[in-house]
């Protein structure tokens, strides 16, 4: 069928491009498909070793070309916290689901609530999670969250007993297709008690932490999630 | 304050005196059918509705009680909510359903708030936080609701392997030494971890099956064909002696039970033959009517 | 000609093709990239449900187009015993390797657990593995286990969707230095290990199965081996 079809699907713009760009593009393609997990920029660079000087601009250009290459296809190159990955475009999700009918188990409300508290309040101790939920958090849930690599222990709180401090991971963001925590849906505002309890100057400080009055509405998302190696966030390309 | 005393004091029978149970109704509580309710049990009709939902804890239950009546958290009618909460707790206890300790603590707290609400307060402190015994609870409820909503939104985000799928390709023949095969110890440790978890989750039961049967199941399944029948006797591997036969036989039974193979016989008393179940839709639809 | 269409990489031959062919091609692309193992023709057809009448010829044509599409790229569509799959071209193997210089010397915990469950519960579906682990099993893990030839698909469970049934391989036994699967320690022993968690002194030696003459009769299978189970013998006469 491909009678006269050229072997290579170069767009006109590429015709004159040099060999290096093409080599880089293919190397990236190989690595990205082999990983099936987000690949950090650092690793992408490592893949291009031996292909000459690869600076950030060249890498980004190659990624851009790759992205372009899959326009109109069933898959797309996307970026999340951990780096770049190919994924099936969401309009083909139903097709994939039909072919893989084993749907992953639903997450329990207990797990989701625990995860939400960790995501928005991190780093947070188990006791703090329990204070918000009003019930004990089962060990099973904490283990499942860590097993799934959505949550990890990032340190210990300097209080008696030195309880573990939990935070979300890069994988958590990757699995939700997010680049950073700030992209999570904002927390619902807590309605101001002052509206009702008014004039007497009710303090709205949360009971546990004195210093950050108004925590209710102010999500502490500026926590370091290891964005370090994401450094050069390329401005959203217009492709 | 003694929690139990509080609970026994509640609910106030004068509130809604109507017995909902006649002993014949089948209720489902947390999915478990409850055949009979104790005859002397007082159940407000609204409490029964509540049973149909399951709650993540006392805060969740309280929120439910508030929300279903379109009440404002900020102006929670403590006496009424306390009554409904206690009714729920009471029924749960009467049904001998396991109730997390937190529910009882909350019951005590509600009772305490309710009684403090009845105390006369100094006038000038009317709107003061300390003066309103509900305030700490209200804040807790608001905060919980905030995260309950956040959890729902989190769940609604497109999630890898559920809503979106990674695109990958296989890689073959990587140069250099491949990562080492697992050692038996590593494998056992991993399995021990799973089993530990599984027993925590309690619902999963890993029985002590003989591995030989499991292995034979795999090999029999692999040797069978969806389009051709194989003699049952040929699968029994008599060369392996009695034990081999037994193992094969059990494996065939297991496969049958799992619906993975089907049996056929051309006529009564002729040899029993087996094939893998599932005729490919496209290839052939091979059965007679 | 295609020179003027930057978005869509249609080759000239495709110009006149109908929508159906394109839709089929994309559906196949989505399913093939999302799958952890080769996808059988039957499954590929199932994935095209809703795209009209798909006969063998059309399917093959779409696969041909897909194959062609990746000519000159870093990946290729290949056919093996189990069906079709995308694979990184072998000349990019080194590139892939270079990108992951710190290739883990150890197998991941998730992979080990999955492998152990397959060993003990085979033949087993992915959903069943997930039920035991309490955690989702990624396609990447299933792919790795099959690439290492420790696990293979031995059939499909006759439930909606016909999920693949996984079993361990000869090679798995070889790599572990076992002759038979039953040389693995019995589950009770592992349960003890789980209970004593950190007790390193536990013996993991395989049990003496040889003299266990009664093995056949003391199976504790979790179903009743009575005749009842055998009753529904389908009266398949003409074969």
XYZ file of C-alpha atoms in Angstrom:
767
model
C 0.000 0.000 0.000
C 2.750 2.420 0.753
C 3.815 2.551 -2.868
C 5.685 5.772 -2.977
C 5.573 6.423 0.707
C 8.761 7.819 1.997
C 10.180 5.814 4.817
C 10.569 8.865 6.902
C 7.792 11.090 8.092
C 9.694 14.271 8.085
C 7.801 17.483 7.963
C 9.103 20.128 5.630
C 10.675 22.075 8.446
C 12.885 19.150 9.235
C 14.155 18.578 5.767
C 17.177 20.664 6.218
C 17.773 19.822 9.832
C 21.015 18.406 10.814
C 21.670 14.845 11.734
C 22.225 15.615 15.359
C 18.737 16.836 15.962
C 17.293 13.769 14.378
C 19.565 11.471 16.372
C 18.637 13.201 19.589
C 14.974 12.969 18.788
C 15.183 9.236 18.181
C 17.277 8.625 21.274
C 14.685 10.435 23.347
C 11.922 8.473 21.714
C 13.618 5.189 22.561
C 14.228 6.150 26.162
C 10.775 7.556 26.733
C 9.023 4.490 25.382
C 11.329 2.119 27.216
C 10.686 3.802 30.526
C 6.898 4.084 30.499
C 7.461 6.238 33.533
C 8.307 9.898 33.526
C 11.936 10.388 32.580
C 13.778 13.267 34.204
C 15.570 15.765 32.026
C 18.827 14.588 33.502
C 18.242 11.063 32.268
C 17.162 12.303 28.870
C 20.443 14.120 28.588
C 22.317 11.002 29.615
C 20.599 9.129 26.804
C 22.024 11.553 24.273
C 25.573 10.923 25.301
C 27.762 10.491 22.280
C 25.495 12.601 20.117
C 27.535 15.738 20.583
C 26.987 18.768 22.729
C 23.435 18.729 24.018
C 22.333 21.902 25.675
C 19.019 22.629 27.227
C 17.760 24.433 24.162
C 18.565 21.561 21.845
C 16.958 19.079 24.177
C 13.838 21.133 24.384
C 13.739 21.529 20.671
C 14.009 17.788 20.213
C 11.256 17.211 22.760
C 9.143 19.740 20.946
C 9.644 17.933 17.665
C 8.745 14.674 19.306
C 5.629 16.179 20.760
C 4.715 17.499 17.361
C 5.405 14.183 15.735
C 2.613 12.575 17.743
C 0.038 15.226 17.087
C -3.090 13.595 15.835
C -1.927 10.199 17.049
C -3.358 8.077 19.855
C -0.525 8.929 22.207
C 1.047 12.136 23.365
C 4.192 13.345 25.058
C 3.353 14.985 28.344
C 5.235 16.390 31.241
C 4.578 15.875 34.921
C 6.592 16.258 38.095
C 9.043 13.467 37.364
C 9.730 14.438 33.778
C 8.451 13.465 30.372
C 6.449 10.439 29.403
C 4.361 9.154 26.559
C 0.799 8.370 27.418
C -2.344 7.370 25.635
C -4.492 10.391 24.861
C -7.460 10.546 27.153
C -9.955 10.253 24.330
C -8.611 6.740 23.829
C -8.929 5.795 27.504
C -12.198 3.994 26.910
C -10.581 1.956 24.149
C -7.763 0.903 26.428
C -10.131 0.179 29.292
C -12.228 -2.013 27.054
C -9.115 -3.971 26.158
C -7.922 -4.206 29.772
C -11.130 -4.902 31.587
C -9.474 -5.465 34.907
C -10.243 -2.146 36.454
C -8.012 -1.183 39.370
C -9.745 -1.395 42.699
C -11.407 1.762 43.908
C -9.605 3.639 46.597
C -11.404 3.696 49.901
C -12.655 6.955 51.311
C -10.438 6.467 54.333
C -7.394 6.205 52.093
C -8.389 9.173 49.955
C -9.056 11.379 52.945
C -5.737 10.437 54.470
C -4.000 11.114 51.202
C -5.732 14.479 50.844
C -4.655 15.560 54.309
C -1.074 14.556 53.603
C -1.114 16.289 50.229
C -2.425 19.605 51.531
C -0.859 19.662 54.966
C 2.500 18.054 54.407
C 4.693 17.334 56.144
C 2.270 15.928 58.640
C 2.285 13.303 61.379
C -0.153 10.499 61.722
C -1.570 12.056 64.875
C -2.280 15.237 62.935
C -4.084 13.266 60.253
C -6.116 11.540 62.907
C -6.987 14.846 64.509
C -8.512 16.053 61.255
C -10.365 12.855 60.458
C -11.514 12.211 64.001
C -10.630 8.537 63.757
C -7.527 6.429 63.920
C -5.688 5.949 60.653
C -5.050 2.289 60.080
C -1.545 1.007 59.539
C -2.821 -0.654 56.410
C -3.673 2.668 54.851
C -0.329 4.234 55.635
C 1.408 1.182 54.288
C -0.657 1.100 51.129
C 0.059 4.761 50.486
C 3.765 4.159 50.884
C 3.681 0.945 48.951
C 2.075 2.779 46.098
C 4.838 5.305 46.433
C 2.415 8.160 46.802
C 3.568 8.967 50.308
C 6.853 8.710 52.102
C 8.424 9.585 55.404
C 10.414 12.789 55.021
C 11.578 13.214 58.573
C 10.551 13.128 62.160
C 8.820 15.776 64.164
C 10.887 17.027 67.056
C 8.350 16.290 69.733
C 8.354 13.472 72.240
C 8.298 10.190 70.414
C 9.664 11.811 67.247
C 6.701 10.749 65.104
C 7.278 10.294 61.392
C 6.405 13.160 59.088
C 4.655 12.156 55.896
C 4.693 13.915 52.566
C 3.559 13.091 49.084
C 6.028 11.934 46.461
C 6.827 12.854 42.920
C 5.107 9.709 41.834
C 1.903 10.900 43.420
C 2.062 13.932 41.161
C 3.055 11.839 38.167
C 0.148 9.486 38.655
C -2.210 12.429 38.680
C -0.447 14.029 35.753
C 0.579 17.087 37.771
C 3.796 19.040 37.630
C 3.639 20.386 41.139
C 1.489 20.389 44.222
C 0.080 23.803 43.428
C -1.794 22.201 40.572
C -3.975 20.251 42.956
C -7.496 21.597 43.143
C -7.588 24.304 45.774
C -9.007 23.496 49.163
C -12.519 24.680 49.735
C -12.465 27.842 51.769
C -13.607 27.463 55.306
C -16.400 29.909 55.836
C -15.450 32.618 58.176
C -16.805 32.114 61.598
C -16.724 35.847 62.001
C -19.727 36.010 59.709
C -21.745 34.359 62.339
C -19.957 34.808 65.564
C -18.904 38.283 64.431
C -18.050 41.304 66.400
C -16.549 39.844 69.484
C -13.411 39.171 67.458
C -13.365 35.452 67.328
C -9.987 34.039 66.705
C -9.963 31.560 63.880
C -6.570 30.170 64.574
C -6.587 26.429 64.208
C -6.230 24.638 67.476
C -2.991 22.844 66.781
C -0.616 25.333 65.237
C -0.399 28.752 66.746
C 1.853 30.372 64.247
C -0.174 30.031 61.117
C -3.428 31.614 61.880
C -5.821 31.153 59.050
C -4.435 27.821 57.983
C -7.905 26.784 57.112
C -7.805 28.604 53.843
C -4.147 28.746 53.237
C -2.783 25.532 51.908
C 0.827 25.022 52.653
C 1.893 23.799 49.332
C 5.235 25.432 49.144
C 6.753 22.359 50.637
C 9.747 21.090 48.763
C 8.709 18.107 46.741
C 12.052 17.625 45.196
C 11.403 19.949 42.306
C 15.102 20.498 42.231
C 15.747 18.484 39.148
C 12.878 19.996 37.312
C 14.714 23.271 37.347
C 14.444 24.597 33.888
C 10.734 24.541 33.491
C 10.402 25.175 29.834
C 7.801 27.754 29.133
C 4.766 26.103 27.706
C 5.633 25.599 24.177
C 3.230 26.627 21.554
C 3.389 23.805 19.145
C -17.598 12.079 82.396
C -18.552 8.509 81.997
C -19.329 7.770 78.404
C -21.504 4.814 79.114
C -23.715 6.685 81.509
C -24.221 9.318 78.897
C -25.133 6.779 76.323
C -27.555 5.045 78.567
C -29.180 8.327 79.335
C -29.709 8.991 75.660
C -31.808 8.997 73.648
C -34.569 10.938 75.197
C -37.638 8.743 74.717
C -39.924 11.745 74.790
C -38.449 13.099 71.588
C -39.823 10.828 68.896
C -41.427 7.856 70.432
C -42.033 5.502 67.652
C -40.755 2.008 67.446
C -39.648 1.136 63.991
C -38.834 -2.483 64.457
C -41.297 -5.286 64.397
C -38.723 -7.986 64.278
C -39.569 -9.192 60.812
C -37.852 -6.617 58.786
C -34.527 -7.419 57.299
C -32.152 -4.562 57.643
C -28.812 -4.340 56.081
C -26.220 -2.725 58.222
C -22.883 -2.159 56.555
C -23.896 -4.754 54.060
C -24.659 -7.347 56.707
C -28.239 -8.448 56.940
C -29.739 -8.078 60.355
C -32.552 -10.483 60.870
C -34.084 -9.259 64.053
C -33.828 -6.215 66.132
C -34.077 -6.565 69.871
C -37.717 -6.218 70.822
C -37.185 -3.533 73.388
C -35.092 -1.398 71.150
C -36.132 2.135 70.602
C -35.310 3.177 67.054
C -36.212 6.526 65.707
C -37.190 6.061 62.077
C -34.584 8.517 60.930
C -31.864 6.502 62.586
C -32.607 3.583 60.350
C -31.992 5.634 57.264
C -28.646 6.532 58.660
C -27.695 2.906 58.873
C -27.773 2.611 55.183
C -24.727 4.748 54.899
C -21.433 3.917 56.332
C -19.306 6.514 57.923
C -15.660 7.279 58.177
C -16.000 8.232 61.808
C -17.984 10.410 64.168
C -17.196 13.606 62.285
C -18.459 12.044 59.088
C -21.641 10.914 60.815
C -22.211 14.335 62.339
C -21.658 16.006 58.993
C -24.163 13.669 57.462
C -26.753 14.490 60.102
C -26.182 18.180 59.586
C -26.087 18.106 55.822
C -29.127 15.983 55.250
C -31.188 18.562 57.107
C -29.573 21.440 55.283
C -28.341 22.840 58.519
C -25.560 25.328 58.811
C -22.480 23.959 60.487
C -21.918 27.347 61.994
C -25.238 27.238 63.735
C -25.445 23.616 64.600
C -28.501 22.846 66.767
C -26.635 20.857 69.283
C -29.564 19.372 71.167
C -31.227 17.955 68.073
C -28.030 16.707 66.494
C -26.982 15.126 69.761
C -30.292 13.305 69.967
C -29.924 11.890 66.471
C -26.309 10.976 67.019
C -27.120 9.148 70.234
C -29.940 7.291 68.556
C -27.538 6.031 65.941
C -25.012 4.971 68.529
C -27.662 3.287 70.586
C -28.922 1.206 67.702
C -25.440 0.260 66.695
C -24.782 -0.931 70.191
C -28.047 -2.803 70.395
C -27.177 -4.580 67.186
C -23.826 -5.371 68.706
C -22.056 -3.850 65.806
C -18.555 -2.935 66.452
C -18.265 0.720 67.141
C -14.957 2.519 67.054
C -14.038 4.097 70.342
C -14.040 7.497 68.709
C -17.812 7.352 68.356
C -18.172 7.027 72.085
C -15.751 9.835 72.753
C -17.770 12.037 70.431
C -20.968 11.026 72.190
C -19.478 12.173 75.437
C -18.316 15.410 73.898
C -21.736 16.139 72.438
C -23.382 15.488 75.762
C -20.953 17.787 77.423
C -21.527 20.565 74.927
C -25.229 20.122 75.258
C -25.110 20.478 79.009
C -22.817 23.474 78.816
C -25.239 25.109 76.420
C -27.835 24.956 79.158
C -25.678 26.820 81.633
C -26.274 30.515 81.918
C -23.443 32.477 80.383
C -22.065 35.848 81.388
C -23.750 38.402 79.154
C -20.722 40.193 77.802
C -19.137 36.920 76.780
C -22.071 35.949 74.630
C -20.268 35.870 71.353
C -16.957 34.929 72.766
C -15.375 31.784 71.519
C -14.897 30.403 74.982
C -18.465 31.092 75.715
C -19.826 29.036 72.865
C -19.163 25.444 73.792
C -19.785 24.382 70.201
C -16.954 26.325 68.700
C -14.181 23.727 68.823
C -16.480 21.101 67.382
C -17.648 23.414 64.619
C -14.090 24.096 63.604
C -13.320 20.418 63.581
C -16.337 19.686 61.430
C -15.443 22.417 58.984
C -11.913 21.209 58.695
C -13.005 17.628 58.219
C -15.488 18.621 55.566
C -12.795 20.566 53.808
C -10.667 17.463 53.456
C -13.575 15.219 52.717
C -14.294 17.416 49.729
C -10.613 17.551 48.838
C -10.511 13.746 48.885
C -13.434 13.569 46.488
C -11.771 16.005 44.127
C -8.508 14.123 44.366
C -10.316 10.955 43.419
C -11.911 12.723 40.478
C -8.576 13.737 38.971
C -7.557 11.593 36.024
C -5.359 8.909 37.506
C -2.694 6.821 35.866
C -3.787 3.241 35.162
C -7.389 4.074 35.924
C -8.246 6.956 33.611
C -5.062 7.488 31.692
C -2.494 5.004 30.505
C 1.210 5.177 30.031
C 2.490 4.309 26.578
C 5.418 1.954 26.629
C 7.348 -0.379 24.427
C 9.288 -3.432 25.386
C 13.039 -3.499 25.309
C 14.976 -6.544 24.410
C 18.515 -7.685 24.617
C 19.948 -4.982 26.764
C 23.665 -5.229 26.728
C 25.562 -5.835 29.884
C 24.535 -7.960 32.792
C 20.827 -7.950 33.469
C 19.750 -7.290 37.015
C 20.215 -10.388 39.078
C 17.515 -12.953 39.478
C 15.898 -12.796 42.857
C 17.193 -15.095 45.504
C 14.812 -17.411 47.202
C 15.198 -15.390 50.371
C 14.259 -12.177 48.626
C 11.222 -13.783 47.145
C 10.155 -15.198 50.479
C 10.630 -11.904 52.212
C 8.484 -10.197 49.642
C 5.798 -12.787 49.995
C 5.962 -12.599 53.760
C 5.383 -8.868 53.472
C 2.375 -9.400 51.271
C 0.934 -12.002 53.553
C 1.465 -9.840 56.529
C -0.449 -7.120 54.762
C -3.076 -9.505 53.537
C -3.726 -10.754 57.034
C -4.031 -7.189 58.204
C -6.640 -6.641 55.568
C -8.168 -9.828 56.877
C -10.502 -10.311 53.970
C -8.084 -12.220 51.902
C -7.426 -15.796 52.571
C -4.351 -17.452 51.260
C -4.767 -21.127 51.722
C -2.031 -23.641 52.031
C -2.287 -25.098 48.633
C 0.184 -27.486 47.312
C 2.437 -25.762 44.895
C 2.688 -28.852 42.805
C -0.988 -28.517 41.990
C -0.603 -24.878 41.105
C 2.313 -25.637 38.866
C 0.454 -28.467 37.210
C -2.512 -26.176 36.630
C -0.276 -23.869 34.659
C 1.293 -26.588 32.597
C -1.990 -28.332 31.845
C -3.608 -25.085 30.852
C -0.679 -24.352 28.633
C -0.827 -27.767 26.977
C -4.532 -27.630 26.293
C -5.855 -26.053 23.178
C -9.051 -24.076 22.802
C -9.884 -25.769 19.535
C -8.777 -29.312 20.167
C -9.726 -31.692 22.890
C -7.102 -33.625 24.784
C -7.599 -36.949 26.462
C -8.032 -36.545 30.164
C -6.059 -39.692 30.777
C -3.134 -38.337 28.819
C -2.922 -35.473 31.284
C -2.607 -37.684 34.283
C 1.081 -38.400 33.757
C 1.045 -41.885 35.078
C 4.791 -41.951 34.657
C 5.029 -39.835 37.768
C 3.422 -42.464 39.857
C 0.463 -42.190 42.109
C 1.338 -38.774 43.392
C 1.711 -37.382 39.908
C -1.699 -38.663 38.974
C -3.271 -37.174 42.049
C -1.606 -33.848 41.445
C -2.772 -33.775 37.837
C -6.238 -34.768 38.842
C -6.465 -32.047 41.441
C -5.085 -29.537 38.985
C -7.787 -30.479 36.486
C -10.422 -30.112 39.163
C -9.086 -26.717 40.100
C -9.066 -25.596 36.501
C -12.608 -26.831 36.099
C -13.674 -25.017 39.190
C -12.078 -21.845 37.924
C -13.945 -22.262 34.666
C -10.746 -22.361 32.687
C -11.293 -25.675 30.966
C -14.248 -27.572 29.664
C -15.027 -31.200 29.398
C -16.377 -33.135 26.508
C -17.350 -36.658 25.760
C -18.317 -37.857 22.343
C -20.705 -40.401 23.757
C -21.472 -41.899 27.134
C -18.598 -43.960 28.540
C -16.202 -42.780 25.897
C -12.977 -41.199 27.088
C -13.330 -37.874 28.799
C -11.567 -35.140 26.972
C -10.671 -31.619 27.880
C -9.940 -28.378 26.171
C -9.159 -24.868 27.198
C -12.280 -22.841 27.514
C -12.991 -19.924 25.340
C -13.344 -20.321 21.669
C -11.910 -17.311 19.966
C -14.835 -15.368 18.637
C -13.266 -14.815 15.283
C -11.606 -18.123 14.642
C -14.379 -20.544 15.163
C -17.606 -20.809 16.985
C -17.256 -24.503 17.338
C -20.104 -25.883 19.388
C -23.138 -27.775 18.250
C -26.425 -26.642 19.610
C 1.045 16.723 -0.691
C 1.941 16.113 2.861
C 4.456 18.901 2.709
C 1.738 21.352 3.491
C 0.151 19.525 6.381
C 2.217 19.984 9.477
C -0.272 18.608 11.964
C -1.206 15.386 10.358
C 1.391 12.936 9.170
C -0.644 11.360 6.474
C 1.259 9.783 3.716
C -0.020 10.385 0.232
C -1.522 6.933 0.051
C -3.730 7.692 2.984
C -5.228 10.800 1.571
C -8.216 9.132 0.139
C -8.643 6.615 2.917
C -11.785 6.593 4.844
C -12.287 7.624 8.391
C -12.728 4.085 9.568
C -9.243 3.011 8.671
C -7.780 5.926 10.511
C -9.934 5.307 13.567
C -8.938 1.658 13.621
C -5.295 2.526 13.289
C -5.450 4.913 16.222
C -7.419 2.512 18.394
C -4.803 -0.151 17.732
C -2.049 2.283 18.498
C -3.628 3.154 21.851
C -4.151 -0.445 22.865
C -0.738 -1.634 21.734
C 1.104 1.079 23.614
C -0.916 0.583 26.782
C -0.532 -3.185 26.873
C 2.003 -4.929 29.051
C 2.360 -7.872 26.703
C 1.771 -8.770 23.082
C -1.836 -8.195 22.100
C -3.606 -11.016 20.297
C -5.492 -10.339 17.099
C -8.746 -11.149 18.829
C -8.106 -8.503 21.438
C -7.155 -6.012 18.785
C -10.449 -6.618 17.064
C -12.274 -6.212 20.348
C -10.578 -2.855 20.781
C -12.085 -1.681 17.520
C -15.605 -2.351 18.640
C -17.844 0.491 17.673
C -15.744 1.376 14.665
C -17.847 -0.599 12.268
C -17.305 -3.924 10.623
C -13.703 -4.982 11.102
C -12.618 -7.952 9.077
C -9.247 -9.600 9.041
C -8.157 -7.729 5.946
C -8.984 -4.341 7.367
C -7.235 -5.155 10.612
C -4.139 -6.270 8.808
C -4.180 -3.221 6.655
C -4.415 -0.998 9.726
C -1.563 -2.889 11.368
C 0.436 -2.484 8.196
C -0.122 1.235 8.225
C 0.900 1.379 11.844
C 4.031 -0.590 11.140
C 4.845 1.732 8.310
C 4.197 4.770 10.427
C 7.041 3.818 12.720
C 9.528 3.116 9.994
C 12.651 5.045 10.690
C 11.576 5.680 14.265
C 13.148 4.365 17.456
C 10.392 1.824 17.982
C 8.803 -0.760 15.760
C 5.658 -2.802 15.636
C 6.534 -6.466 15.804
C 4.607 -9.661 15.790
C 5.419 -12.562 18.072
C 3.648 -15.703 19.152
C 1.343 -13.898 21.512
C 0.410 -11.138 19.134
C 1.539 -7.638 18.284
C 3.517 -5.214 20.350
C 5.692 -2.156 20.104
C 9.337 -2.669 20.808
C 12.340 -0.392 21.012
C 14.565 -1.120 18.032
C 17.578 -3.060 19.100
C 20.029 -0.461 17.857
C 18.679 1.823 20.593
C 19.260 -0.661 23.400
C 22.483 0.991 24.409
C 20.801 4.364 24.434
C 18.114 3.080 26.719
C 20.708 1.647 28.987
C 22.707 4.841 29.093
C 19.673 6.737 30.297
C 19.373 4.627 33.391
C 22.945 4.473 34.597
C 21.952 3.649 38.106
C 20.034 0.625 37.046
C 18.825 -0.842 40.267
C 21.003 -3.725 41.317
C 18.069 -5.077 43.207
C 14.662 -5.888 41.956
C 11.967 -3.659 43.283
C 9.863 -4.784 46.164
C 6.725 -4.468 44.086
C 8.210 -6.708 41.425
C 9.287 -9.327 43.933
C 5.903 -9.397 45.565
C 4.174 -9.751 42.251
C 6.485 -12.540 41.240
C 5.992 -14.353 44.530
C 2.227 -14.153 44.247
C 2.319 -15.491 40.710
C 4.521 -18.353 41.864
C 2.146 -19.366 44.619
C -1.191 -18.569 43.069
C -0.652 -19.434 39.446
C -2.371 -19.349 37.105
C -3.520 -15.958 38.275
C -4.881 -12.766 36.748
C -3.537 -9.317 37.333
C -6.659 -8.365 39.259
C -6.143 -11.326 41.544
C -2.557 -10.295 42.162
C -3.760 -6.826 42.974
C -6.327 -8.201 45.372
C -3.641 -10.027 47.308
C -1.154 -7.186 47.260
C -3.781 -4.610 48.028
C -2.010 -2.385 45.546
C -2.215 -1.913 41.827
C 0.323 -3.796 39.741
C 1.796 -1.648 37.027
C 2.010 -2.713 33.415
C 5.709 -1.995 33.650
C 6.190 -4.711 36.243
C 4.231 -7.245 34.233
C 6.257 -6.320 31.182
C 9.553 -6.685 33.030
C 8.609 -10.053 34.463
C 7.823 -11.315 31.004
C 10.912 -9.773 29.476
C 12.988 -11.576 32.020
C 11.078 -14.703 31.063
C 10.138 -15.460 34.620
C 6.469 -15.162 33.891
C 4.321 -15.919 30.895
C 0.711 -15.898 29.887
C -0.694 -19.426 29.917
C -4.273 -18.666 29.064
C -7.169 -16.380 29.626
C -9.787 -16.490 32.295
C -13.263 -16.930 30.934
C -14.784 -13.940 32.589
C -15.783 -10.743 30.859
C -12.732 -9.280 29.232
C -10.855 -12.564 29.280
C -7.961 -11.338 31.431
C -4.609 -13.020 30.923
C -3.588 -15.759 33.325
C 0.019 -15.599 34.418
C 2.255 -18.432 35.486
C 5.922 -18.829 36.262
C 8.301 -20.331 33.740
C 10.959 -22.954 33.615
C 13.459 -20.159 33.603
C 12.087 -18.798 36.853
C 12.819 -22.139 38.462
C 16.239 -22.306 36.853
C 17.185 -18.839 38.003
C 16.121 -19.682 41.520
C 17.942 -22.976 41.359
C 14.792 -25.004 41.844
C 13.778 -28.133 40.054
C 10.103 -27.933 40.818
C 7.789 -25.263 42.039
C 6.948 -27.327 45.050
C 10.471 -26.822 46.297
C 9.351 -23.370 47.304
C 8.678 -23.201 51.019
C 5.068 -23.888 51.948
C 2.916 -20.915 52.706
C 2.572 -21.721 56.397
C 6.272 -21.287 56.780
C 6.123 -17.909 55.133
C 3.219 -16.936 57.278
C 5.362 -17.651 60.298
C 8.045 -15.560 58.746
C 5.572 -12.773 58.299
C 4.632 -13.019 61.933
C 8.134 -12.888 63.201
C 8.932 -10.313 60.567
C 12.454 -9.426 61.424
C 13.643 -12.709 62.794
C 16.455 -13.442 60.419
C 17.223 -16.796 61.884
C 14.266 -18.439 60.250
C 15.006 -21.280 57.969
C 13.755 -20.825 54.468
C 14.885 -24.209 53.340
C 12.439 -26.097 51.202
C 10.525 -28.748 53.058
C 10.957 -32.449 52.562
C 8.174 -33.115 50.172
C 9.525 -36.481 49.155
C 8.483 -38.507 52.114
C 5.212 -36.742 52.380
C 3.498 -39.709 50.827
C 0.054 -38.501 51.625
C 0.456 -35.265 49.738
C -2.253 -36.158 47.359
C -4.849 -36.496 49.996
C -4.078 -33.684 52.317
C -4.333 -30.910 49.819
C -6.101 -28.027 51.297
C -7.582 -26.596 48.199
C -10.117 -23.968 48.855
C -12.900 -25.693 47.081
C -14.863 -28.814 47.498
C -13.492 -31.514 45.278
C -16.771 -33.328 45.254
C -18.441 -34.376 42.057
C -20.623 -31.355 42.138
C -17.877 -29.346 40.577
C -17.629 -31.582 37.614
C -21.226 -31.817 36.765
C -21.622 -29.217 34.092
C -19.913 -31.233 31.421
C -20.836 -29.514 28.247
C -22.128 -32.067 25.786
C -19.792 -30.988 23.075
C -20.069 -33.679 20.501
C -18.771 -32.541 17.223
C -15.335 -31.222 17.719
